[in-house]
Coordinates of N, CA and C in Angstrom, one line a residue:
M12 N 18.4 9.4 4.1 CA 18.4 8.5 3.0 C 19.5 7.5 3.1
K13 N 19.2 6.3 2.9 CA 20.2 5.2 2.9 C 21.1 5.2 1.7
K14 N 22.4 5.0 2.0 CA 23.4 5.0 0.9 C 23.1 3.8 -0.1
F15 N 23.2 4.0 -1.3 CA 23.1 3.0 -2.4 C 24.3 2.1 -2.3
D16 N 24.0 0.8 -2.1 CA 25.1 -0.2 -2.0 C 25.1 -1.1 -3.3
F17 N 25.9 -0.7 -4.2 CA 26.0 -1.3 -5.5 C 26.4 -2.8 -5.4
S18 N 27.3 -3.1 -4.5 CA 27.8 -4.5 -4.4 C 26.7 -5.5 -4.0
K19 N 25.8 -5.1 -3.1 CA 24.7 -6.0 -2.8 C 23.8 -6.3 -3.9
I20 N 23.5 -5.2 -4.7 CA 22.7 -5.4 -5.9 C 23.4 -6.4 -6.9
V21 N 24.7 -6.2 -7.1 CA 25.5 -7.0 -8.1 C 25.5 -8.5 -7.6
V22 N 25.7 -8.7 -6.3 CA 25.7 -10.1 -5.7 C 24.4 -10.7 -5.9
T23 N 23.3 -10.0 -5.6 CA 22.0 -10.6 -5.8 C 21.7 -10.9 -7.2
L24 N 22.1 -10.0 -8.1 CA 21.9 -10.2 -9.6 C 22.7 -11.4 -10.0
I25 N 23.9 -11.6 -9.6 CA 24.7 -12.7 -10.0 C 24.1 -14.0 -9.5
I26 N 23.6 -14.0 -8.3 CA 22.9 -15.3 -7.7 C 21.7 -15.6 -8.6
L27 N 20.9 -14.6 -8.9 CA 19.7 -14.9 -9.7 C 20.1 -15.3 -11.1
L28 N 21.1 -14.7 -11.7 CA 21.5 -15.1 -13.0 C 22.1 -16.5 -13.0
N29 N 22.8 -16.9 -12.0 CA 23.4 -18.3 -11.9 C 22.2 -19.3 -11.8
I30 N 21.2 -19.0 -11.0 CA 20.0 -19.9 -10.9 C 19.4 -20.0 -12.3
M31 N 19.1 -18.9 -13.0 CA 18.5 -19.0 -14.3 C 19.4 -19.7 -15.3
F32 N 20.7 -19.5 -15.2 CA 21.6 -20.2 -16.1 C 21.6 -21.7 -15.9
T33 N 21.6 -22.1 -14.6 CA 21.6 -23.5 -14.2 C 20.3 -24.2 -14.7
I34 N 19.2 -23.5 -14.5 CA 17.9 -24.1 -15.0 C 17.9 -24.2 -16.5
T35 N 18.4 -23.2 -17.2 CA 18.5 -23.3 -18.7 C 19.4 -24.4 -19.1
I36 N 20.6 -24.6 -18.5 CA 21.5 -25.6 -18.9 C 20.9 -27.0 -18.6
I37 N 20.2 -27.2 -17.5 CA 19.5 -28.4 -17.2 C 18.4 -28.7 -18.3
T38 N 17.7 -27.7 -18.7 CA 16.7 -27.8 -19.8 C 17.3 -28.2 -21.1
V39 N 18.5 -27.6 -21.4 CA 19.2 -28.0 -22.6 C 19.7 -29.4 -22.5
F40 N 20.2 -29.8 -21.4 CA 20.6 -31.2 -21.2 C 19.5 -32.2 -21.4
L41 N 18.4 -31.9 -20.8 CA 17.2 -32.8 -20.9 C 16.7 -32.9 -22.4
E42 N 16.8 -31.8 -23.1 CA 16.4 -31.8 -24.5 C 17.4 -32.5 -25.5
T43 N 18.7 -32.3 -25.3 CA 19.7 -32.7 -26.2 C 20.6 -33.9 -25.7
G44 N 20.6 -34.1 -24.4 CA 21.4 -35.1 -23.8 C 22.9 -34.7 -23.6
S45 N 23.2 -33.5 -23.8 CA 24.6 -33.0 -23.5 C 24.5 -31.5 -23.2
E46 N 25.5 -31.1 -22.5 CA 25.6 -29.7 -22.1 C 26.8 -29.1 -22.7
P47 N 26.9 -27.7 -22.8 CA 28.1 -27.1 -23.4 C 29.1 -26.9 -22.3
P48 N 30.1 -27.7 -22.1 CA 31.0 -27.6 -20.9 C 31.8 -26.4 -20.9
A49 N 32.2 -25.9 -22.1 CA 33.0 -24.7 -22.2 C 32.2 -23.5 -21.7
L50 N 31.0 -23.4 -22.1 CA 30.1 -22.3 -21.7 C 29.9 -22.3 -20.2
V51 N 29.6 -23.5 -19.7 CA 29.4 -23.6 -18.2 C 30.6 -23.2 -17.5
A52 N 31.7 -23.7 -17.9 CA 33.0 -23.3 -17.2 C 33.2 -21.8 -17.3
A53 N 33.1 -21.2 -18.5 CA 33.3 -19.8 -18.6 C 32.3 -19.0 -17.8
W54 N 31.1 -19.4 -17.8 CA 30.0 -18.6 -17.1 C 30.4 -18.6 -15.6
F55 N 30.6 -19.7 -15.0 CA 30.9 -19.8 -13.6 C 32.2 -19.2 -13.2
A56 N 33.2 -19.2 -14.1 CA 34.5 -18.5 -13.9 C 34.3 -17.0 -13.8
F57 N 33.5 -16.5 -14.8 CA 33.2 -15.1 -14.8 C 32.4 -14.6 -13.6
T58 N 31.4 -15.3 -13.2 CA 30.6 -14.9 -12.0 C 31.4 -15.0 -10.7
T59 N 32.2 -16.1 -10.6 CA 33.0 -16.2 -9.4 C 34.1 -15.1 -9.3
S60 N 34.7 -14.7 -10.5 CA 35.7 -13.7 -10.4 C 35.0 -12.3 -10.1
E61 N 33.8 -12.1 -10.5 CA 33.1 -10.9 -10.2 C 32.8 -10.8 -8.7
I62 N 32.4 -11.9 -8.1 CA 32.2 -11.9 -6.7 C 33.5 -11.7 -5.9
Y63 N 34.5 -12.3 -6.4 CA 35.8 -12.2 -5.7 C 36.3 -10.7 -5.8
V64 N 36.2 -10.1 -6.9 CA 36.6 -8.7 -7.1 C 35.8 -7.8 -6.2
L65 N 34.5 -8.0 -6.1 CA 33.7 -7.2 -5.2 C 34.1 -7.4 -3.7
A66 N 34.4 -8.6 -3.4 CA 34.8 -8.9 -2.0 C 36.1 -8.2 -1.7
K67 N 37.0 -8.2 -2.6 CA 38.3 -7.5 -2.4 C 38.2 -6.0 -2.3
I68 N 37.3 -5.4 -3.1 CA 37.1 -4.0 -3.0 C 36.5 -3.7 -1.6
K69 N 35.5 -4.5 -1.2 CA 34.9 -4.3 0.1 C 35.9 -4.4 1.3
R70 N 36.7 -5.5 1.2 CA 37.7 -5.7 2.2 C 38.7 -4.5 2.3
D71 N 39.1 -4.0 1.1 CA 40.1 -2.9 1.1 C 39.4 -1.6 1.7
K72 N 38.1 -1.4 1.4 CA 37.4 -0.3 2.0 C 37.4 -0.4 3.5
I73 N 37.1 -1.6 4.0 CA 37.0 -1.8 5.5 C 38.4 -1.6 6.1
K74 N 39.4 -2.0 5.5 CA 40.8 -1.8 6.0 C 41.1 -0.3 6.1
K75 N 40.7 0.4 5.1 CA 40.9 1.9 5.1 C 40.0 2.6 6.0
G76 N 38.9 2.0 6.5 CA 38.0 2.6 7.4 C 36.9 3.5 6.6
E77 N 36.8 3.2 5.4 CA 35.8 4.0 4.5 C 34.4 3.4 4.6
D78 N 34.3 2.2 5.0 CA 33.0 1.6 5.1 C 32.3 1.9 6.4
K79 N 31.3 2.7 6.4 CA 30.6 3.1 7.6 C 29.5 2.2 8.0
N80 N 29.1 1.2 7.0 CA 28.0 0.3 7.3 C 28.4 -0.9 8.1
E81 N 29.7 -1.2 8.2 CA 30.2 -2.3 9.0 C 30.5 -1.9 10.4
G82 N 30.2 -2.8 11.3 CA 30.5 -2.7 12.7 C 30.6 -1.4 13.3

């Protein structure tokens, strides 16, 4: 049985949510003529930091030799 890789699911989910968020913001912009800049900045700051933290965890596991899926 293949080991469950939580980080791949989270990265995929974040990409899909970013696409949905972008489409929603474009729709709001077309309807109202303006976008919520604070919300956009906060959303992308949040998702970027989540990806960064997952990458750091993965990098630390590889350094320790705990990740058997790599090379």
